[in-house]
Amino acid sequence: MPPTESKATAQQPDDHADLLAEIEASLGEGKLPLQTFNSEAVHQLELDRLFGREWIFVGHESEIPEEGDYARRYIAGDPFIFVRDMNGDVQVLFDSCRHRGAKLCRAEQGNTSHFRCPYHGWTYKNTGDLVGVPQKEVAFKNLDQSEHGLHSAPRVDSYAGLVFASLGDSGESLEEHLGEFTWYLDIQFKLPDGGMEVIGEPHRWVVETNWKTGADNFAGDSYHTGFAHHSIKQLGLGGDDTVGIAGAGETKDRHVHCDGHTTSTRMVEGEEVFMTYPDEIVDLFNPDNVTADQYRAAKEALSFTGSVFPNLAFLNFGDITDDPNKDVTGFLGLRKWRPLGPNKTEIWSWAFAPKRASEATKKRIYKVYMSNFGPSGNFEQDDVSIWNGITDVADSTFARHHDVELNYQMGTEEMSEVAYDEEWPGPGTVYAINLEEVGMQKFHDQWFEHLSTPRDGTAMSRECGGGCGSAKTDGCGSAKTDGCGSVKTGGYGSTKTDDGESPSERGRPEDGE
């Protein structure tokens, strides 16, 4: 059974007004109150105003390749059935019977034509249509079954096989949400002929950590690698170029902020690296599947890590192994930070490989992924033991009474000699060094904007981050419901404003300057 959400700790939701004011003041100085990493008030706002309307990753289409394939998925605490229906369409159905609300899906994944409620036997097609009501002619003779199909996530859309859903009825389309950041996602998911597929089931495990710590880490925390993961180098599982001290290596290291998302890359300029994948995989990388600039970036890359706002992260990691006596290889992984409470997160982790790779190579990639970023992986153990401590002290009386703040000032004019890569071929603001924390600031800026804007608000903006100086504002949107629980996205418009200065922009240089 999946874990349940933790209950309230010291703070209550009514505390949020003062806390939001405190957060805004701190962000303006490149800081953040420590208590935001373990606050019930913040957690409740996140559920309502962030996870209640943003695009959240649900799964990859390769997990449900056949009609009737399904898997249980969650948007924060809300349960959904991720299913390919009898028509071949992907559905994200709310896992709750329309009669008494019982959950229908009793297995983590499987294949079925119907879902039957274990309570009173109401039965639904895998399209969500209600097709069976026990003793209907006696008990519900006037029930219109066509109006009692399973609810669906209001908006569902996909990019490169990655399926996202939004609980908001309106707002940015997924295309607008990802923006030009797809330039970087293309490299991860579109490069090989035949595309990418998930290997096995996603790993999931619970850690006593606030979800933002993981998201924050993948939003550009290269600074921690050489310290927290030094044991990887000592054990001979990774080299200097992968887990060395940030800013001190010979690789071409870049941090990119683009349309609200971030990526970090380590590259060997002029060399053919391709994340150290074996030749069999490299032979599948087709330059015709991406642009020439994207292909060159992939060719020189040793690794990519990144974050898709709010709670999806990726890593296409090379120069790593599970055994110092075996060759290194690359692997692509996705991870999702699912909040279970202010101090508890369920981590979901997917391993990917090119569909056309041999089974032996897929097995090798999976093993290296699992030994490093699985639940007991080397990197994972390094990080989580530290992250748990942050969550602990964030709930301390001392932190609340003395307004303890965290420092995100690296990369600001006051703290760093920041240089930008003006020759970078891709979109976004590109830092010519991986010693900066502006990507994390941008993450928290967006997070704060969501929390400070009620769900019926219309002024929420999302900083472009692409050096264009503009802010995106959620426009009006619509969702089309076909009456049987299937929702199709379509035709969303957006407006842009240029006057949305975020708290952390104050007191630091504008991107691109």
Short mmCIF file of C-alpha atoms in Angstrom, two decimals:
data_model
loop_
_atom_site.label_atom_id
_atom_site.label_comp_id
_atom_site.label_asym_id
_atom_site.label_seq_id
_atom_site.Cartn_x
_atom_site.Cartn_y
_atom_site.Cartn_z
CA MET A 1 0.00 0.00 0.00
CA PRO A 2 1.25 3.53 -0.70
CA PRO A 3 2.16 5.62 2.32
CA THR A 4 -0.32 8.14 3.60
CA GLU A 5 0.31 11.80 4.15
CA SER A 6 1.79 12.82 7.46
CA LYS A 7 -0.28 14.91 9.81
CA ALA A 8 0.18 18.48 10.89
CA THR A 9 3.19 19.48 12.89
CA ALA A 10 3.67 22.70 14.81
CA GLN A 11 2.21 25.15 12.30
CA GLN A 12 -1.31 25.48 11.01
CA PRO A 13 -2.52 26.73 7.64
CA ASP A 14 -3.71 30.04 9.12
CA ASP A 15 -0.08 30.93 9.77
CA HIS A 16 0.61 31.37 6.08
CA ALA A 17 0.11 35.14 5.71
CA ASP A 18 2.96 36.08 8.03
CA LEU A 19 5.12 33.31 6.68
CA LEU A 20 4.58 34.38 3.07
CA ALA A 21 5.62 37.92 3.98
CA GLU A 22 8.73 36.55 5.62
CA ILE A 23 9.53 34.38 2.60
CA GLU A 24 9.12 37.30 0.21
CA ALA A 25 11.47 39.46 2.25
CA SER A 26 14.07 36.68 2.41
CA LEU A 27 13.92 35.91 -1.33
CA GLY A 28 14.66 39.55 -2.03
CA GLU A 29 18.01 39.03 -0.34
CA GLY A 30 18.78 35.70 -1.98
CA LYS A 31 17.78 33.81 1.14
CA LEU A 32 14.94 31.59 2.31
CA PRO A 33 13.54 30.88 5.78
CA LEU A 34 14.68 27.44 6.93
CA GLN A 35 11.22 26.61 8.30
CA THR A 36 9.77 26.53 4.76
CA PHE A 37 11.37 23.08 4.47
CA ASN A 38 9.17 21.68 7.21
CA SER A 39 6.00 23.69 7.61
CA GLU A 40 2.45 22.38 7.63
CA ALA A 41 1.17 25.80 6.59
CA VAL A 42 3.45 25.83 3.55
CA HIS A 43 2.58 22.22 2.73
CA GLN A 44 -1.14 22.96 2.64
CA LEU A 45 -0.56 25.96 0.39
CA GLU A 46 1.58 23.84 -1.91
CA LEU A 47 -1.16 21.22 -2.25
CA ASP A 48 -3.78 23.82 -3.09
CA ARG A 49 -1.92 26.45 -5.07
CA LEU A 50 0.99 24.58 -6.64
CA PHE A 51 0.10 20.92 -7.09
CA GLY A 52 -3.55 21.94 -7.49
CA ARG A 53 -2.86 23.67 -10.79
CA GLU A 54 0.63 23.03 -12.23
CA TRP A 55 1.58 20.43 -14.82
CA ILE A 56 2.76 17.33 -12.94
CA PHE A 57 4.51 14.36 -14.52
CA VAL A 58 2.42 11.19 -14.42
CA GLY A 59 4.35 8.60 -16.40
CA HIS A 60 5.85 7.62 -19.73
CA GLU A 61 3.74 6.16 -22.50
CA SER A 62 6.11 3.18 -22.79
CA GLU A 63 4.91 2.04 -19.35
CA ILE A 64 1.48 1.32 -20.78
CA PRO A 65 2.16 0.19 -24.35
CA GLU A 66 -0.88 -2.07 -24.82
CA GLU A 67 -4.59 -1.32 -24.64
CA GLY A 68 -5.72 -1.99 -21.08
CA ASP A 69 -2.28 -1.46 -19.52
CA TYR A 70 -2.52 0.66 -16.38
CA ALA A 71 -0.51 1.86 -13.39
CA ARG A 72 -1.39 3.74 -10.21
CA ARG A 73 -0.05 7.28 -10.10
CA TYR A 74 -0.40 10.35 -7.88
CA ILE A 75 -0.48 14.10 -8.09
CA ALA A 76 0.72 14.96 -4.59
CA GLY A 77 -1.81 13.04 -2.45
CA ASP A 78 -4.43 12.49 -5.13
CA PRO A 79 -4.68 8.99 -6.66
CA PHE A 80 -5.09 8.47 -10.40
CA ILE A 81 -5.16 5.56 -12.80
CA PHE A 82 -2.72 6.01 -15.68
CA VAL A 83 -4.23 3.79 -18.36
CA ARG A 84 -4.20 3.18 -22.10
CA ASP A 85 -7.83 2.61 -22.88
CA MET A 86 -9.54 0.27 -25.35
CA ASN A 87 -9.24 2.96 -28.03
CA GLY A 88 -5.50 3.31 -27.55
CA ASP A 89 -5.81 6.72 -25.85
CA VAL A 90 -3.92 7.54 -22.66
CA GLN A 91 -6.19 8.44 -19.75
CA VAL A 92 -5.48 9.86 -16.30
CA LEU A 93 -8.59 8.86 -14.33
CA PHE A 94 -9.35 9.87 -10.77
CA ASP A 95 -9.22 6.65 -8.75
CA SER A 96 -12.51 7.04 -6.93
CA CYS A 97 -15.86 5.40 -7.54
CA ARG A 98 -18.68 7.81 -8.35
CA HIS A 99 -20.93 5.99 -5.85
CA ARG A 100 -19.14 6.14 -2.47
CA GLY A 101 -15.68 7.26 -3.49
CA ALA A 102 -13.84 4.00 -2.91
CA LYS A 103 -10.58 3.43 -4.75
CA LEU A 104 -11.00 1.09 -7.69
CA CYS A 105 -7.43 0.23 -8.53
CA ARG A 106 -6.06 -2.43 -6.18
CA ALA A 107 -2.77 -3.23 -7.88
CA GLU A 108 0.21 -1.07 -8.73
CA GLN A 109 -0.03 -1.97 -12.40
CA GLY A 110 -1.55 -4.51 -14.72
CA ASN A 111 -3.87 -4.91 -17.68
CA THR A 112 -7.64 -4.80 -17.62
CA SER A 113 -10.64 -3.89 -19.71
CA HIS A 114 -12.66 -2.75 -16.69
CA PHE A 115 -12.27 -1.42 -13.16
CA ARG A 116 -14.79 -2.71 -10.62
CA CYS A 117 -15.39 -1.01 -7.28
CA PRO A 118 -14.70 -3.44 -4.42
CA TYR A 119 -17.39 -1.80 -2.28
CA HIS A 120 -20.68 -2.11 -4.21
CA GLY A 121 -19.54 -3.39 -7.57
CA TRP A 122 -19.99 -0.36 -9.84
CA THR A 123 -18.00 -1.19 -12.95
CA TYR A 124 -16.22 1.09 -15.40
CA LYS A 125 -14.57 0.52 -18.77
CA ASN A 126 -10.92 1.48 -18.98
CA THR A 127 -12.16 4.58 -20.80
CA GLY A 128 -13.82 5.64 -17.54
CA ASP A 129 -17.36 4.93 -18.77
CA LEU A 130 -19.73 3.52 -16.17
CA VAL A 131 -21.13 0.28 -17.63
CA GLY A 132 -22.29 -1.72 -14.63
CA VAL A 133 -24.43 -0.91 -11.58
CA PRO A 134 -25.59 -3.96 -9.56
CA GLN A 135 -29.37 -4.19 -9.27
CA LYS A 136 -29.71 -1.00 -11.28
CA GLU A 137 -33.32 -1.54 -12.31
CA VAL A 138 -34.36 -1.75 -8.68
CA ALA A 139 -31.87 0.47 -6.89
CA PHE A 140 -30.94 3.14 -9.46
CA LYS A 141 -33.56 2.87 -12.18
CA ASN A 142 -33.24 6.54 -13.23
CA LEU A 143 -29.46 6.81 -12.96
CA ASP A 144 -27.92 8.20 -16.15
CA GLN A 145 -24.76 6.14 -16.43
CA SER A 146 -23.35 8.45 -19.09
CA GLU A 147 -23.11 11.17 -16.44
CA HIS A 148 -21.37 9.00 -13.87
CA GLY A 149 -18.16 8.00 -15.56
CA LEU A 150 -14.91 8.31 -13.66
CA HIS A 151 -13.58 11.81 -13.32
CA SER A 152 -10.43 12.61 -15.19
CA ALA A 153 -7.60 15.02 -14.54
CA PRO A 154 -8.90 18.29 -16.04
CA ARG A 155 -5.97 18.59 -18.44
CA VAL A 156 -3.73 15.87 -19.82
CA ASP A 157 -1.02 16.30 -22.42
CA SER A 158 2.28 14.75 -23.41
CA TYR A 159 5.68 15.61 -24.77
CA ALA A 160 8.02 12.99 -26.26
CA GLY A 161 6.05 10.25 -24.48
CA LEU A 162 6.16 12.03 -21.12
CA VAL A 163 2.58 12.36 -19.88
CA PHE A 164 1.68 15.28 -17.64
CA ALA A 165 -1.61 16.20 -15.99
CA SER A 166 -2.91 19.34 -14.35
CA LEU A 167 -5.64 19.63 -11.73
CA GLY A 168 -6.26 23.19 -12.87
CA ASP A 169 -9.09 23.84 -15.29
CA SER A 170 -7.13 26.59 -16.99
CA GLY A 171 -3.67 27.99 -17.31
CA GLU A 172 -0.68 27.51 -19.52
CA SER A 173 -0.70 24.64 -21.96
CA LEU A 174 1.98 22.00 -21.45
CA GLU A 175 3.73 23.37 -24.53
CA GLU A 176 3.83 26.81 -22.93
CA HIS A 177 4.88 25.37 -19.59
CA LEU A 178 7.89 23.59 -21.07
CA GLY A 179 8.63 26.47 -23.42
CA GLU A 180 12.02 26.48 -25.07
CA PHE A 181 13.35 24.07 -22.47
CA THR A 182 12.32 21.31 -24.86
CA TRP A 183 15.61 22.11 -26.64
CA TYR A 184 17.31 20.31 -23.73
CA LEU A 185 14.65 17.64 -23.25
CA ASP A 186 14.91 16.73 -26.92
CA ILE A 187 18.53 15.71 -26.35
CA GLN A 188 17.49 13.33 -23.59
CA PHE A 189 14.44 11.76 -25.24
CA LYS A 190 14.58 12.20 -29.02
CA LEU A 191 18.17 11.47 -29.96
CA PRO A 192 18.05 7.70 -30.57
CA ASP A 193 16.17 6.14 -33.43
CA GLY A 194 13.12 4.42 -32.00
CA GLY A 195 12.98 6.71 -28.97
CA MET A 196 13.39 5.90 -25.29
CA GLU A 197 11.50 3.50 -23.06
CA VAL A 198 11.22 2.85 -19.35
CA ILE A 199 13.09 -0.21 -18.06
CA GLY A 200 11.12 -2.10 -15.45
CA GLU A 201 8.83 -0.50 -12.90
CA PRO A 202 9.69 2.85 -11.36
CA HIS A 203 11.37 2.57 -7.98
CA ARG A 204 9.58 4.41 -5.18
CA TRP A 205 10.66 4.93 -1.63
CA VAL A 206 9.84 7.27 1.22
CA VAL A 207 12.35 9.61 2.81
CA GLU A 208 11.93 11.95 5.76
CA THR A 209 12.73 14.96 3.65
CA ASN A 210 10.78 17.92 2.35
CA TRP A 211 10.21 17.52 -1.41
CA LYS A 212 11.73 20.92 -2.21
CA THR A 213 15.15 19.78 -1.04
CA GLY A 214 15.36 17.27 -3.88
CA ALA A 215 13.95 19.72 -6.40
CA ASP A 216 16.36 22.37 -5.17
CA ASN A 217 19.29 19.96 -5.52
CA PHE A 218 18.53 19.12 -9.15
CA ALA A 219 17.95 22.80 -10.00
CA GLY A 220 21.70 23.36 -10.17
CA ASP A 221 23.45 22.31 -6.99
CA SER A 222 26.78 21.36 -8.56
CA TYR A 223 28.41 22.83 -5.46
CA HIS A 224 27.60 19.78 -3.33
CA THR A 225 28.90 17.10 -5.69
CA GLY A 226 32.58 17.08 -4.78
CA PHE A 227 31.81 16.98 -1.07
CA ALA A 228 28.65 14.95 -0.54
CA HIS A 229 29.65 12.42 -3.20
CA HIS A 230 33.38 12.31 -2.60
CA SER A 231 33.07 8.64 -1.65
CA ILE A 232 32.09 7.85 -5.27
CA LYS A 233 35.48 9.05 -6.39
CA GLN A 234 37.29 7.30 -3.52
CA LEU A 235 35.67 4.00 -4.48
CA GLY A 236 36.63 4.41 -8.12
CA LEU A 237 33.01 4.47 -9.28
CA GLY A 238 33.24 7.90 -10.89
CA GLY A 239 35.96 10.24 -12.00
CA ASP A 240 36.91 13.85 -11.38
CA ASP A 241 34.91 15.02 -14.35
CA THR A 242 31.73 13.54 -12.88
CA VAL A 243 32.02 14.01 -9.13
CA GLY A 244 34.91 16.43 -8.84
CA ILE A 245 34.83 19.81 -7.13
CA ALA A 246 32.58 22.26 -8.99
CA GLY A 247 34.45 24.99 -10.83
CA ALA A 248 37.79 23.21 -10.49
CA GLY A 249 37.75 20.66 -13.29
CA GLU A 250 38.87 20.75 -16.90
CA THR A 251 35.42 20.12 -18.32
CA LYS A 252 33.24 22.80 -19.89
CA ASP A 253 30.60 23.19 -17.17
CA ARG A 254 27.42 25.15 -17.82
CA HIS A 255 24.28 26.02 -15.88
CA VAL A 256 21.25 26.91 -17.99
CA HIS A 257 18.01 28.58 -16.87
CA CYS A 258 15.29 28.43 -19.48
CA ASP A 259 11.59 29.21 -19.25
CA GLY A 260 11.38 28.34 -15.57
CA HIS A 261 13.40 25.12 -15.75
CA THR A 262 17.10 24.39 -15.32
CA THR A 263 19.82 22.08 -16.51
CA SER A 264 23.48 21.60 -15.72
CA THR A 265 25.94 20.00 -18.05
CA ARG A 266 29.56 18.94 -17.98
CA MET A 267 31.15 18.73 -21.41
CA VAL A 268 34.46 17.91 -23.04
CA GLU A 269 34.77 20.47 -25.80
CA GLY A 270 35.59 19.10 -29.24
CA GLU A 271 35.45 15.49 -28.12
CA GLU A 272 32.92 12.76 -28.87
CA VAL A 273 31.67 11.74 -25.45
CA PHE A 274 27.91 11.05 -25.70
CA MET A 275 27.58 10.57 -21.92
CA THR A 276 29.99 7.60 -22.22
CA TYR A 277 27.29 5.36 -23.67
CA PRO A 278 28.61 2.19 -25.34
CA ASP A 279 29.05 2.21 -29.11
CA GLU A 280 25.86 0.19 -29.56
CA ILE A 281 23.86 3.10 -28.10
CA VAL A 282 25.84 5.83 -29.83
CA ASP A 283 25.12 4.14 -33.16
CA LEU A 284 21.41 4.71 -32.45
CA PHE A 285 21.92 8.46 -31.95
CA ASN A 286 20.72 9.98 -35.19
CA PRO A 287 21.66 13.60 -35.97
CA ASP A 288 18.51 13.88 -38.06
CA ASN A 289 16.37 13.49 -34.92
CA VAL A 290 17.57 16.82 -33.47
CA THR A 291 19.18 20.01 -34.70
CA ALA A 292 22.89 20.21 -35.49
CA ASP A 293 23.46 22.30 -32.34
CA GLN A 294 21.58 19.82 -30.16
CA TYR A 295 23.54 16.94 -31.65
CA ARG A 296 26.85 18.70 -30.98
CA ALA A 297 25.80 19.40 -27.39
CA ALA A 298 24.96 15.72 -26.89
CA LYS A 299 28.19 14.67 -28.55
CA GLU A 300 30.35 16.70 -26.16
CA ALA A 301 28.29 16.07 -23.03
CA LEU A 302 29.54 13.98 -20.16
CA SER A 303 26.35 14.54 -18.22
CA PHE A 304 23.10 16.46 -18.02
CA THR A 305 21.10 16.97 -14.85
CA GLY A 306 18.09 19.19 -14.57
CA SER A 307 14.74 20.10 -13.12
CA VAL A 308 11.34 20.63 -14.73
CA PHE A 309 9.26 22.82 -12.46
CA PRO A 310 7.91 21.95 -10.02
CA ASN A 311 8.82 18.38 -9.04
CA LEU A 312 10.34 16.47 -11.95
CA ALA A 313 14.08 15.97 -12.30
CA PHE A 314 16.28 14.21 -14.83
CA LEU A 315 19.84 13.04 -15.14
CA ASN A 316 21.61 11.69 -18.19
CA PHE A 317 24.75 10.68 -16.44
CA GLY A 318 28.03 9.37 -17.80
CA ASP A 319 31.47 8.34 -16.59
CA ILE A 320 29.97 6.22 -13.84
CA THR A 321 29.93 2.52 -13.05
CA ASP A 322 28.68 0.06 -10.46
CA ASP A 323 32.05 -1.67 -10.17
CA PRO A 324 35.53 -0.12 -10.54
CA ASN A 325 36.56 -3.19 -12.53
CA LYS A 326 33.85 -2.64 -15.12
CA ASP A 327 33.53 -0.03 -17.85
CA VAL A 328 31.62 3.15 -17.22
CA THR A 329 28.36 3.77 -19.07
CA GLY A 330 25.71 6.42 -19.34
CA PHE A 331 22.11 6.15 -18.22
CA LEU A 332 19.01 8.32 -18.30
CA GLY A 333 16.83 8.59 -15.23
CA LEU A 334 13.78 10.59 -14.23
CA ARG A 335 12.72 11.24 -10.68
CA LYS A 336 9.66 12.81 -9.17
CA TRP A 337 9.42 14.33 -5.69
CA ARG A 338 5.94 13.46 -4.40
CA PRO A 339 5.12 15.35 -1.19
CA LEU A 340 3.47 13.23 1.49
CA GLY A 341 3.68 15.95 4.11
CA PRO A 342 5.97 18.80 5.14
CA ASN A 343 8.58 16.32 6.30
CA LYS A 344 8.05 13.30 4.10
CA THR A 345 8.56 12.66 0.39
CA GLU A 346 7.99 9.66 -1.80
CA ILE A 347 10.71 9.54 -4.44
CA TRP A 348 9.75 7.98 -7.76
CA SER A 349 12.58 7.02 -10.07
CA TRP A 350 12.44 5.75 -13.65
CA ALA A 351 15.33 4.29 -15.65
CA PHE A 352 15.33 4.72 -19.44
CA ALA A 353 17.17 3.17 -22.35
CA PRO A 354 16.80 3.41 -26.12
CA LYS A 355 14.05 1.06 -27.26
CA ARG A 356 16.30 -0.49 -29.88
CA ALA A 357 19.16 -1.26 -27.51
CA SER A 358 19.95 -4.91 -26.93
CA GLU A 359 18.56 -6.55 -23.81
CA ALA A 360 22.10 -7.06 -22.49
CA THR A 361 22.84 -3.35 -22.81
CA LYS A 362 19.53 -2.39 -21.21
CA LYS A 363 20.35 -4.69 -18.33
CA ARG A 364 23.77 -3.12 -17.91
CA ILE A 365 22.34 0.43 -18.01
CA TYR A 366 19.68 -0.50 -15.47
CA LYS A 367 22.22 -1.98 -13.09
CA VAL A 368 24.45 1.10 -13.20
CA TYR A 369 21.42 3.37 -12.72
CA MET A 370 20.14 1.29 -9.80
CA SER A 371 23.49 1.05 -8.04
CA ASN A 372 23.92 4.81 -8.12
CA PHE A 373 20.46 6.41 -8.07
CA GLY A 374 18.13 3.59 -6.98
CA PRO A 375 16.75 3.47 -3.40
CA SER A 376 20.06 2.11 -2.08
CA GLY A 377 22.22 3.75 -4.71
CA ASN A 378 25.54 5.31 -3.86
CA PHE A 379 24.52 8.86 -4.73
CA GLU A 380 21.12 8.40 -3.15
CA GLN A 381 22.52 7.32 0.20
CA ASP A 382 24.92 10.25 0.22
CA ASP A 383 22.17 12.80 -0.41
CA VAL A 384 19.27 11.55 1.67
CA SER A 385 21.20 11.23 4.91
CA ILE A 386 22.01 14.93 4.56
CA TRP A 387 18.57 16.00 3.32
CA ASN A 388 16.85 14.39 6.32
CA GLY A 389 18.91 16.57 8.62
CA ILE A 390 17.73 19.72 6.84
CA THR A 391 14.12 18.68 7.39
CA ASP A 392 14.80 17.98 11.06
CA VAL A 393 16.28 21.37 11.85
CA ALA A 394 13.67 23.15 9.72
CA ASP A 395 11.08 22.09 12.32
CA SER A 396 13.15 23.29 15.25
CA THR A 397 11.94 25.86 17.73
CA PHE A 398 15.23 27.69 17.36
CA ALA A 399 14.79 28.10 13.59
CA ARG A 400 11.30 29.57 14.04
CA HIS A 401 12.11 31.82 16.98
CA HIS A 402 15.30 33.18 15.49
CA ASP A 403 14.25 33.46 11.84
CA VAL A 404 17.03 31.24 10.59
CA GLU A 405 17.56 31.72 6.86
CA LEU A 406 19.31 29.67 4.17
CA ASN A 407 21.74 31.32 1.79
CA TYR A 408 21.24 31.17 -2.00
CA GLN A 409 23.45 34.11 -2.90
CA MET A 410 26.10 32.31 -4.94
CA GLY A 411 25.92 33.74 -8.43
CA THR A 412 24.83 37.21 -7.38
CA GLU A 413 26.94 40.29 -8.03
CA GLU A 414 27.71 40.61 -4.34
CA MET A 415 29.14 37.13 -4.06
CA SER A 416 30.56 35.99 -7.38
CA GLU A 417 32.40 36.95 -10.51
CA VAL A 418 29.72 35.66 -12.82
CA ALA A 419 30.34 35.09 -16.51
CA TYR A 420 27.85 34.09 -19.16
CA ASP A 421 28.39 31.96 -22.23
CA GLU A 422 27.20 34.22 -25.01
CA GLU A 423 28.18 31.65 -27.66
CA TRP A 424 26.00 28.87 -26.28
CA PRO A 425 23.79 27.61 -29.13
CA GLY A 426 20.72 26.75 -27.07
CA PRO A 427 18.03 28.93 -25.47
CA GLY A 428 18.10 30.35 -21.95
CA THR A 429 20.52 32.16 -19.74
CA VAL A 430 23.79 30.25 -19.66
CA TYR A 431 26.30 30.57 -16.85
CA ALA A 432 29.87 29.80 -17.90
CA ILE A 433 30.56 28.14 -14.57
CA ASN A 434 28.65 25.70 -12.40
CA LEU A 435 29.23 27.68 -9.21
CA GLU A 436 25.98 29.63 -8.98
CA GLU A 437 22.64 29.20 -7.25
CA VAL A 438 20.43 31.44 -9.35
CA GLY A 439 18.68 28.38 -10.77
CA MET A 440 17.61 27.46 -7.25
CA GLN A 441 16.53 31.05 -6.64
CA LYS A 442 14.36 30.89 -9.74
CA PHE A 443 12.83 27.65 -8.55
CA HIS A 444 11.90 29.25 -5.24
CA ASP A 445 10.66 32.41 -6.99
CA GLN A 446 8.17 30.37 -8.99
CA TRP A 447 7.24 28.31 -5.97
CA PHE A 448 6.58 31.51 -4.00
CA GLU A 449 4.47 33.02 -6.77
CA HIS A 450 2.23 29.98 -6.73
CA LEU A 451 1.89 30.02 -2.96
CA SER A 452 1.12 33.72 -2.83
CA THR A 453 -1.55 33.55 -5.53
CA PRO A 454 -4.94 32.04 -4.63
CA ARG A 455 -6.20 29.45 -7.08
CA ASP A 456 -8.82 31.88 -8.36
CA GLY A 457 -6.14 34.52 -8.92
CA THR A 458 -5.29 35.47 -12.47
CA ALA A 459 -2.09 37.43 -12.01
CA MET A 460 0.31 34.59 -11.31
CA SER A 461 3.35 34.91 -13.51
CA ARG A 462 6.24 32.63 -14.23
CA GLU A 463 9.59 34.13 -14.96
CA CYS A 464 10.89 33.27 -18.37
CA GLY A 465 14.46 32.90 -17.21
CA GLY A 466 15.53 32.96 -20.80
CA GLY A 467 17.17 36.30 -20.65
CA CYS A 468 14.24 37.92 -22.40
CA GLY A 469 13.22 39.87 -19.35
CA SER A 470 9.60 38.88 -19.64
CA ALA A 471 7.30 37.03 -17.35
CA LYS A 472 4.67 34.62 -18.49
CA THR A 473 1.21 35.07 -17.10
CA ASP A 474 -1.28 32.27 -16.96
CA GLY A 475 -3.83 32.95 -19.59
CA CYS A 476 -7.26 31.58 -19.93
CA GLY A 477 -7.57 27.99 -20.95
CA SER A 478 -10.19 25.42 -21.56
CA ALA A 479 -10.54 21.72 -21.24
CA LYS A 480 -12.77 19.63 -23.42
CA THR A 481 -14.61 16.80 -21.78
CA ASP A 482 -16.13 14.15 -23.93
CA GLY A 483 -18.53 13.04 -21.27
CA CYS A 484 -16.96 9.68 -20.60
CA GLY A 485 -14.14 10.69 -18.34
CA SER A 486 -11.73 11.38 -21.17
CA VAL A 487 -10.25 14.83 -21.25
CA LYS A 488 -8.39 16.23 -24.17
CA THR A 489 -6.32 19.37 -24.01
CA GLY A 490 -6.64 21.97 -26.61
CA GLY A 491 -6.10 25.47 -27.82
CA TYR A 492 -4.85 27.23 -24.74
CA GLY A 493 -3.93 30.86 -25.06
CA SER A 494 -1.56 32.87 -22.95
CA THR A 495 -0.63 36.43 -22.33
CA LYS A 496 2.73 37.81 -21.39
CA THR A 497 3.63 40.70 -19.13
CA ASP A 498 6.93 42.41 -18.67
CA ASP A 499 6.42 43.89 -15.24
CA GLY A 500 6.68 40.85 -13.04
CA GLU A 501 9.81 41.33 -10.96
CA SER A 502 10.25 38.36 -8.70
CA PRO A 503 11.54 38.73 -5.15
CA SER A 504 14.95 37.23 -5.78
CA GLU A 505 15.56 39.43 -8.83
CA ARG A 506 15.93 42.38 -6.54
CA GLY A 507 19.53 42.89 -5.59
CA ARG A 508 21.07 40.64 -8.20
CA PRO A 509 22.09 41.17 -11.83
CA GLU A 510 19.56 40.60 -14.55
CA ASP A 511 20.05 37.38 -16.47
CA GLY A 512 22.22 37.82 -19.47
CA GLU A 513 23.89 40.96 -18.27
#
